[in-house]
Amino acid sequence: MSLPDLIVRPRRLRSNATIRRMVRETTLSVNDFIYPIFVDETIDAPRQVASMPGVSRIPLSMVGELVKEVASLGIPGVILFGIPAVKDEIGSGGWDSEGIVQKAIRAAKAASPETCVIADSCFCEYTSHGHCGVLHGEDVDNDETLLNLQKEAVSYAEAGVDIVAPSGMMDGMIAAIRLGLDEAGFENVPIMSYAVKFASGYFGPFRDAADSTPTFGDRASYQMDPGNRREALKEAWLDVEEGADMLMVKPGLAYMDIIREVKDATNLPMAVYNVSGEYAMVKAAAEKGWIDEKRVVLETMLSFKRAGADLILSYHALDVARWLNEDKR
């Protein structure tokens, strides 16, 4: 049997590692990553998060040390989540000038002034009921919560934060925070909006880490339905119009299509949150010996970039940075 006269041979450009590297369309860099940090006001030593191997809540006294480690690996930014000693119905600890995140911001900037310090802006860690704002009955009052988000964002800016990242999915949150920051003289503080945040089962381990599990119900009345694509684009465009400087899609792995569509539809930098459940599944499978952890993690991170992400928030970030740095040697 004869072969055709002309065979198109894409394999020519896969024939060795050097050629593959030269024609690679999408690449990873340590500059792509932001590392999440959980700071717990109630502890004086690290406390392992059982559902997230390798991740711990840390005391305030360790923030500077960890941020220096992050910086030494070349990772440009961290995002802070706080676990306060005292919670109340409205989450007032969120805007306390001596609150745990405010103290952590100051500690992080003192330890590594060049590190970009981002603060998650929400109330689920601060409220006694675990929901993301002020409750009226069992419903989160959107507009009362906006006023508190303004206070929280200004408090973070006063502490020296580089970027505010609202994650509560309240309607109008970007406009309210932008107004609050500008009126307080912080017009140069950017907003990274969790513009498209789905009501996801992948968030489970995070709620252990941040002590933020709702005491009743769920967050489906303010986080997005996983089945909605057009609504995701609507949410993203609303945040663009309200003054967001960056957009985020959360979770990442099950929403690659949304990352791509939002990226193509807008002209803002795009972040993706590689969330706790995604991390935990990889760790569990790796511990069983079922997957090659490094290979799977790097492939996943590359897929986020290919889908359109400019920035990746990931609990894998320290390992990824070490792997990338080793590969350069």
mmCIF file with all atom_site columns, N, CA and C in Angstrom, residues 49-55 200-206 208 251-256 273-294 296-297 300-301 304 314-316:
data_model
loop_
_atom_site.group_PDB
_atom_site.id
_atom_site.type_symbol
_atom_site.label_atom_id
_atom_site.label_alt_id
_atom_site.label_comp_id
_atom_site.label_asym_id
_atom_site.label_entity_id
_atom_site.label_seq_id
_atom_site.pdbx_PDB_ins_code
_atom_site.Cartn_x
_atom_site.Cartn_y
_atom_site.Cartn_z
_atom_site.occupancy
_atom_site.B_iso_or_equiv
_atom_site.pdbx_formal_charge
_atom_site.auth_seq_id
_atom_site.auth_comp_id
_atom_site.auth_asym_id
_atom_site.auth_atom_id
_atom_site.pdbx_PDB_model_num
ATOM 1   N N  . VAL A 1 49  ? -4.572  22.916 58.007 1.00 0.00 ? 49  VAL A N  1
ATOM 2   C CA . VAL A 1 49  ? -5.948  22.761 57.544 1.00 0.00 ? 49  VAL A CA 1
ATOM 3   C C  . VAL A 1 49  ? -6.110  21.315 57.091 1.00 0.00 ? 49  VAL A C  1
ATOM 4   N N  . ALA A 1 50  ? -6.929  20.565 57.800 1.00 0.00 ? 50  ALA A N  1
ATOM 5   C CA . ALA A 1 50  ? -7.002  19.110 57.589 1.00 0.00 ? 50  ALA A CA 1
ATOM 6   C C  . ALA A 1 50  ? -7.348  18.746 56.151 1.00 0.00 ? 50  ALA A C  1
ATOM 7   N N  . SER A 1 51  ? -8.226  19.525 55.515 1.00 0.00 ? 51  SER A N  1
ATOM 8   C CA . SER A 1 51  ? -8.682  19.189 54.166 1.00 0.00 ? 51  SER A CA 1
ATOM 9   C C  . SER A 1 51  ? -7.803  19.783 53.067 1.00 0.00 ? 51  SER A C  1
ATOM 10  N N  . MET A 1 52  ? -6.709  20.458 53.473 1.00 0.00 ? 52  MET A N  1
ATOM 11  C CA . MET A 1 52  ? -5.812  21.088 52.492 1.00 0.00 ? 52  MET A CA 1
ATOM 12  C C  . MET A 1 52  ? -4.363  20.799 52.873 1.00 0.00 ? 52  MET A C  1
ATOM 13  N N  . PRO A 1 53  ? -3.863  19.603 52.589 1.00 0.00 ? 53  PRO A N  1
ATOM 14  C CA . PRO A 1 53  ? -2.488  19.255 52.958 1.00 0.00 ? 53  PRO A CA 1
ATOM 15  C C  . PRO A 1 53  ? -1.485  20.298 52.461 1.00 0.00 ? 53  PRO A C  1
ATOM 16  N N  . GLY A 1 54  ? -0.598  20.717 53.365 1.00 0.00 ? 54  GLY A N  1
ATOM 17  C CA . GLY A 1 54  ? 0.404   21.709 53.000 1.00 0.00 ? 54  GLY A CA 1
ATOM 18  C C  . GLY A 1 54  ? -0.018  23.140 53.236 1.00 0.00 ? 54  GLY A C  1
ATOM 19  N N  . VAL A 1 55  ? -1.272  23.362 53.636 1.00 0.00 ? 55  VAL A N  1
ATOM 20  C CA . VAL A 1 55  ? -1.783  24.707 53.905 1.00 0.00 ? 55  VAL A CA 1
ATOM 21  C C  . VAL A 1 55  ? -2.115  24.817 55.389 1.00 0.00 ? 55  VAL A C  1
ATOM 22  N N  . SER A 1 200 ? -20.400 27.214 44.392 1.00 0.00 ? 200 SER A N  1
ATOM 23  C CA . SER A 1 200 ? -19.705 26.000 43.978 1.00 0.00 ? 200 SER A CA 1
ATOM 24  C C  . SER A 1 200 ? -19.448 25.032 45.115 1.00 0.00 ? 200 SER A C  1
ATOM 25  N N  . GLY A 1 201 ? -19.495 23.748 44.791 1.00 0.00 ? 201 GLY A N  1
ATOM 26  C CA . GLY A 1 201 ? -19.097 22.712 45.732 1.00 0.00 ? 201 GLY A CA 1
ATOM 27  C C  . GLY A 1 201 ? -17.600 22.628 45.923 1.00 0.00 ? 201 GLY A C  1
ATOM 28  N N  . TYR A 1 202 ? -16.835 23.314 45.080 1.00 0.00 ? 202 TYR A N  1
ATOM 29  C CA . TYR A 1 202 ? -15.377 23.288 45.178 1.00 0.00 ? 202 TYR A CA 1
ATOM 30  C C  . TYR A 1 202 ? -14.837 24.164 46.313 1.00 0.00 ? 202 TYR A C  1
ATOM 31  N N  . PHE A 1 203 ? -15.713 24.900 47.000 1.00 0.00 ? 203 PHE A N  1
ATOM 32  C CA . PHE A 1 203 ? -15.250 25.813 48.049 1.00 0.00 ? 203 PHE A CA 1
ATOM 33  C C  . PHE A 1 203 ? -15.135 25.149 49.422 1.00 0.00 ? 203 PHE A C  1
ATOM 34  N N  . GLY A 1 204 ? -15.534 23.889 49.545 1.00 0.00 ? 204 GLY A N  1
ATOM 35  C CA . GLY A 1 204 ? -15.637 23.254 50.854 1.00 0.00 ? 204 GLY A CA 1
ATOM 36  C C  . GLY A 1 204 ? -14.418 23.398 51.746 1.00 0.00 ? 204 GLY A C  1
ATOM 37  N N  . PRO A 1 205 ? -13.215 23.010 51.312 1.00 0.00 ? 205 PRO A N  1
ATOM 38  C CA . PRO A 1 205 ? -12.055 23.104 52.189 1.00 0.00 ? 205 PRO A CA 1
ATOM 39  C C  . PRO A 1 205 ? -11.728 24.534 52.619 1.00 0.00 ? 205 PRO A C  1
ATOM 40  N N  . PHE A 1 206 ? -12.005 25.515 51.760 1.00 0.00 ? 206 PHE A N  1
ATOM 41  C CA . PHE A 1 206 ? -11.767 26.907 52.130 1.00 0.00 ? 206 PHE A CA 1
ATOM 42  C C  . PHE A 1 206 ? -12.534 27.280 53.390 1.00 0.00 ? 206 PHE A C  1
ATOM 43  N N  . ASP A 1 208 ? -13.278 25.448 55.841 1.00 0.00 ? 208 ASP A N  1
ATOM 44  C CA . ASP A 1 208 ? -12.528 24.956 56.997 1.00 0.00 ? 208 ASP A CA 1
ATOM 45  C C  . ASP A 1 208 ? -11.360 25.891 57.304 1.00 0.00 ? 208 ASP A C  1
ATOM 46  N N  . PRO A 1 251 ? -14.827 29.357 40.823 1.00 0.00 ? 251 PRO A N  1
ATOM 47  C CA . PRO A 1 251 ? -13.589 28.590 40.684 1.00 0.00 ? 251 PRO A CA 1
ATOM 48  C C  . PRO A 1 251 ? -13.035 28.661 39.259 1.00 0.00 ? 251 PRO A C  1
ATOM 49  N N  . GLY A 1 252 ? -11.936 27.884 39.051 1.00 0.00 ? 252 GLY A N  1
ATOM 50  C CA . GLY A 1 252 ? -11.295 27.914 37.755 1.00 0.00 ? 252 GLY A CA 1
ATOM 51  C C  . GLY A 1 252 ? -11.512 26.675 36.915 1.00 0.00 ? 252 GLY A C  1
ATOM 52  N N  . LEU A 1 253 ? -11.242 25.511 37.490 1.00 0.00 ? 253 LEU A N  1
ATOM 53  C CA . LEU A 1 253 ? -11.115 24.296 36.695 1.00 0.00 ? 253 LEU A CA 1
ATOM 54  C C  . LEU A 1 253 ? -12.388 23.931 35.945 1.00 0.00 ? 253 LEU A C  1
ATOM 55  N N  . ALA A 1 254 ? -13.538 24.096 36.578 1.00 0.00 ? 254 ALA A N  1
ATOM 56  C CA . ALA A 1 254 ? -14.801 23.741 35.932 1.00 0.00 ? 254 ALA A CA 1
ATOM 57  C C  . ALA A 1 254 ? -15.380 24.877 35.100 1.00 0.00 ? 254 ALA A C  1
ATOM 58  N N  . TYR A 1 255 ? -14.662 26.000 35.010 1.00 0.00 ? 255 TYR A N  1
ATOM 59  C CA . TYR A 1 255 ? -15.205 27.192 34.356 1.00 0.00 ? 255 TYR A CA 1
ATOM 60  C C  . TYR A 1 255 ? -14.225 27.789 33.357 1.00 0.00 ? 255 TYR A C  1
ATOM 61  N N  . MET A 1 256 ? -13.460 26.919 32.674 1.00 0.00 ? 256 MET A N  1
ATOM 62  C CA . MET A 1 256 ? -12.503 27.385 31.678 1.00 0.00 ? 256 MET A CA 1
ATOM 63  C C  . MET A 1 256 ? -13.204 28.160 30.557 1.00 0.00 ? 256 MET A C  1
ATOM 64  N N  . TYR A 1 273 ? -9.142  32.000 40.279 1.00 0.00 ? 273 TYR A N  1
ATOM 65  C CA . TYR A 1 273 ? -8.848  31.418 41.587 1.00 0.00 ? 273 TYR A CA 1
ATOM 66  C C  . TYR A 1 273 ? -8.912  29.900 41.462 1.00 0.00 ? 273 TYR A C  1
ATOM 67  N N  . ASN A 1 274 ? -7.742  29.272 41.594 1.00 0.00 ? 274 ASN A N  1
ATOM 68  C CA . ASN A 1 274 ? -7.624  27.814 41.634 1.00 0.00 ? 274 ASN A CA 1
ATOM 69  C C  . ASN A 1 274 ? -7.972  27.396 43.065 1.00 0.00 ? 274 ASN A C  1
ATOM 70  N N  . VAL A 1 275 ? -9.229  27.040 43.293 1.00 0.00 ? 275 VAL A N  1
ATOM 71  C CA . VAL A 1 275 ? -9.790  27.057 44.644 1.00 0.00 ? 275 VAL A CA 1
ATOM 72  C C  . VAL A 1 275 ? -9.438  25.812 45.452 1.00 0.00 ? 275 VAL A C  1
ATOM 73  N N  . SER A 1 276 ? -9.863  25.849 46.697 1.00 0.00 ? 276 SER A N  1
ATOM 74  C CA . SER A 1 276 ? -9.463  24.846 47.685 1.00 0.00 ? 276 SER A CA 1
ATOM 75  C C  . SER A 1 276 ? -9.848  23.425 47.308 1.00 0.00 ? 276 SER A C  1
ATOM 76  N N  . GLY A 1 277 ? -11.046 23.240 46.742 1.00 0.00 ? 277 GLY A N  1
ATOM 77  C CA . GLY A 1 277 ? -11.464 21.900 46.364 1.00 0.00 ? 277 GLY A CA 1
ATOM 78  C C  . GLY A 1 277 ? -10.636 21.335 45.231 1.00 0.00 ? 277 GLY A C  1
ATOM 79  N N  . GLU A 1 278 ? -10.262 22.199 44.291 1.00 0.00 ? 278 GLU A N  1
ATOM 80  C CA . GLU A 1 278 ? -9.397  21.776 43.195 1.00 0.00 ? 278 GLU A CA 1
ATOM 81  C C  . GLU A 1 278 ? -8.028  21.348 43.735 1.00 0.00 ? 278 GLU A C  1
ATOM 82  N N  . TYR A 1 279 ? -7.523  22.144 44.656 1.00 0.00 ? 279 TYR A N  1
ATOM 83  C CA . TYR A 1 279 ? -6.240  21.845 45.295 1.00 0.00 ? 279 TYR A CA 1
ATOM 84  C C  . TYR A 1 279 ? -6.313  20.532 46.073 1.00 0.00 ? 279 TYR A C  1
ATOM 85  N N  . ALA A 1 280 ? -7.364  20.372 46.865 1.00 0.00 ? 280 ALA A N  1
ATOM 86  C CA . ALA A 1 280 ? -7.489  19.191 47.721 1.00 0.00 ? 280 ALA A CA 1
ATOM 87  C C  . ALA A 1 280 ? -7.591  17.905 46.906 1.00 0.00 ? 280 ALA A C  1
ATOM 88  N N  . MET A 1 281 ? -8.295  17.948 45.784 1.00 0.00 ? 281 MET A N  1
ATOM 89  C CA . MET A 1 281 ? -8.422  16.743 44.953 1.00 0.00 ? 281 MET A CA 1
ATOM 90  C C  . MET A 1 281 ? -7.063  16.307 44.411 1.00 0.00 ? 281 MET A C  1
ATOM 91  N N  . VAL A 1 282 ? -6.269  17.265 43.952 1.00 0.00 ? 282 VAL A N  1
ATOM 92  C CA . VAL A 1 282 ? -4.942  16.936 43.442 1.00 0.00 ? 282 VAL A CA 1
ATOM 93  C C  . VAL A 1 282 ? -4.081  16.351 44.556 1.00 0.00 ? 282 VAL A C  1
ATOM 94  N N  . LYS A 1 283 ? -4.107  16.989 45.724 1.00 0.00 ? 283 LYS A N  1
ATOM 95  C CA . LYS A 1 283 ? -3.291  16.524 46.847 1.00 0.00 ? 283 LYS A CA 1
ATOM 96  C C  . LYS A 1 283 ? -3.700  15.109 47.273 1.00 0.00 ? 283 LYS A C  1
ATOM 97  N N  . ALA A 1 284 ? -5.001  14.859 47.319 1.00 0.00 ? 284 ALA A N  1
ATOM 98  C CA . ALA A 1 284 ? -5.472  13.539 47.743 1.00 0.00 ? 284 ALA A CA 1
ATOM 99  C C  . ALA A 1 284 ? -5.043  12.459 46.755 1.00 0.00 ? 284 ALA A C  1
ATOM 100 N N  . ALA A 1 285 ? -5.193  12.742 45.467 1.00 0.00 ? 285 ALA A N  1
ATOM 101 C CA . ALA A 1 285 ? -4.802  11.766 44.453 1.00 0.00 ? 285 ALA A CA 1
ATOM 102 C C  . ALA A 1 285 ? -3.291  11.554 44.449 1.00 0.00 ? 285 ALA A C  1
ATOM 103 N N  . ALA A 1 286 ? -2.531  12.631 44.671 1.00 0.00 ? 286 ALA A N  1
ATOM 104 C CA . ALA A 1 286 ? -1.070  12.509 44.699 1.00 0.00 ? 286 ALA A CA 1
ATOM 105 C C  . ALA A 1 286 ? -0.615  11.679 45.893 1.00 0.00 ? 286 ALA A C  1
ATOM 106 N N  . GLU A 1 287 ? -1.253  11.882 47.047 1.00 0.00 ? 287 GLU A N  1
ATOM 107 C CA . GLU A 1 287 ? -0.894  11.110 48.235 1.00 0.00 ? 287 GLU A CA 1
ATOM 108 C C  . GLU A 1 287 ? -1.168  9.619  48.036 1.00 0.00 ? 287 GLU A C  1
ATOM 109 N N  . LYS A 1 288 ? -2.183  9.310  47.233 1.00 0.00 ? 288 LYS A N  1
ATOM 110 C CA . LYS A 1 288 ? -2.493  7.909  46.924 1.00 0.00 ? 288 LYS A CA 1
ATOM 111 C C  . LYS A 1 288 ? -1.554  7.327  45.867 1.00 0.00 ? 288 LYS A C  1
ATOM 112 N N  . GLY A 1 289 ? -0.750  8.191  45.245 1.00 0.00 ? 289 GLY A N  1
ATOM 113 C CA . GLY A 1 289 ? 0.115   7.728  44.178 1.00 0.00 ? 289 GLY A CA 1
ATOM 114 C C  . GLY A 1 289 ? -0.588  7.539  42.854 1.00 0.00 ? 289 GLY A C  1
ATOM 115 N N  . TRP A 1 290 ? -1.774  8.104  42.717 1.00 0.00 ? 290 TRP A N  1
ATOM 116 C CA . TRP A 1 290 ? -2.564  7.909  41.513 1.00 0.00 ? 290 TRP A CA 1
ATOM 117 C C  . TRP A 1 290 ? -2.173  8.862  40.382 1.00 0.00 ? 290 TRP A C  1
ATOM 118 N N  . ILE A 1 291 ? -1.567  9.994  40.722 1.00 0.00 ? 291 ILE A N  1
ATOM 119 C CA . ILE A 1 291 ? -1.160  10.957 39.702 1.00 0.00 ? 291 ILE A CA 1
ATOM 120 C C  . ILE A 1 291 ? 0.245   11.456 40.013 1.00 0.00 ? 291 ILE A C  1
ATOM 121 N N  . ASP A 1 292 ? 0.879   12.032 39.006 1.00 0.00 ? 292 ASP A N  1
ATOM 122 C CA . ASP A 1 292 ? 2.152   12.729 39.161 1.00 0.00 ? 292 ASP A CA 1
ATOM 123 C C  . ASP A 1 292 ? 1.806   14.170 39.517 1.00 0.00 ? 292 ASP A C  1
ATOM 124 N N  . GLU A 1 293 ? 1.969   14.554 40.798 1.00 0.00 ? 293 GLU A N  1
ATOM 125 C CA . GLU A 1 293 ? 1.490   15.855 41.268 1.00 0.00 ? 293 GLU A CA 1
ATOM 126 C C  . GLU A 1 293 ? 2.092   17.012 40.472 1.00 0.00 ? 293 GLU A C  1
ATOM 127 N N  . LYS A 1 294 ? 3.395   17.039 40.313 1.00 0.00 ? 294 LYS A N  1
ATOM 128 C CA . LYS A 1 294 ? 4.027   18.151 39.603 1.00 0.00 ? 294 LYS A CA 1
ATOM 129 C C  . LYS A 1 294 ? 3.484   18.282 38.188 1.00 0.00 ? 294 LYS A C  1
ATOM 130 N N  . VAL A 1 296 ? 0.641   17.190 36.881 1.00 0.00 ? 296 VAL A N  1
ATOM 131 C CA . VAL A 1 296 ? -0.772  17.566 36.836 1.00 0.00 ? 296 VAL A CA 1
ATOM 132 C C  . VAL A 1 296 ? -0.968  19.031 37.217 1.00 0.00 ? 296 VAL A C  1
ATOM 133 N N  . VAL A 1 297 ? -0.259  19.476 38.254 1.00 0.00 ? 297 VAL A N  1
ATOM 134 C CA . VAL A 1 297 ? -0.400  20.872 38.687 1.00 0.00 ? 297 VAL A CA 1
ATOM 135 C C  . VAL A 1 297 ? 0.070   21.827 37.596 1.00 0.00 ? 297 VAL A C  1
ATOM 136 N N  . THR A 1 300 ? -2.385  21.964 34.807 1.00 0.00 ? 300 THR A N  1
ATOM 137 C CA . THR A 1 300 ? -3.582  22.722 35.177 1.00 0.00 ? 300 THR A CA 1
ATOM 138 C C  . THR A 1 300 ? -3.314  24.222 35.125 1.00 0.00 ? 300 THR A C  1
ATOM 139 N N  . MET A 1 301 ? -2.180  24.648 35.679 1.00 0.00 ? 301 MET A N  1
ATOM 140 C CA . MET A 1 301 ? -1.847  26.069 35.666 1.00 0.00 ? 301 MET A CA 1
ATOM 141 C C  . MET A 1 301 ? -1.706  26.584 34.237 1.00 0.00 ? 301 MET A C  1
ATOM 142 N N  . PHE A 1 304 ? -5.065  27.216 32.700 1.00 0.00 ? 304 PHE A N  1
ATOM 143 C CA . PHE A 1 304 ? -5.662  28.495 33.103 1.00 0.00 ? 304 PHE A CA 1
ATOM 144 C C  . PHE A 1 304 ? -5.125  29.632 32.238 1.00 0.00 ? 304 PHE A C  1
ATOM 145 N N  . SER A 1 314 ? -3.453  30.620 43.730 1.00 0.00 ? 314 SER A N  1
ATOM 146 C CA . SER A 1 314 ? -3.382  29.168 43.917 1.00 0.00 ? 314 SER A CA 1
ATOM 147 C C  . SER A 1 314 ? -2.599  28.810 45.171 1.00 0.00 ? 314 SER A C  1
ATOM 148 N N  . TYR A 1 315 ? -3.106  27.793 45.880 1.00 0.00 ? 315 TYR A N  1
ATOM 149 C CA . TYR A 1 315 ? -2.403  27.233 47.033 1.00 0.00 ? 315 TYR A CA 1
ATOM 150 C C  . TYR A 1 315 ? -1.197  26.408 46.585 1.00 0.00 ? 315 TYR A C  1
ATOM 151 N N  . HIS A 1 316 ? -1.132  26.096 45.305 1.00 0.00 ? 316 HIS A N  1
ATOM 152 C CA . HIS A 1 316 ? 0.022   25.405 44.734 1.00 0.00 ? 316 HIS A CA 1
ATOM 153 C C  . HIS A 1 316 ? 1.170   26.373 44.434 1.00 0.00 ? 316 HIS A C  1
#
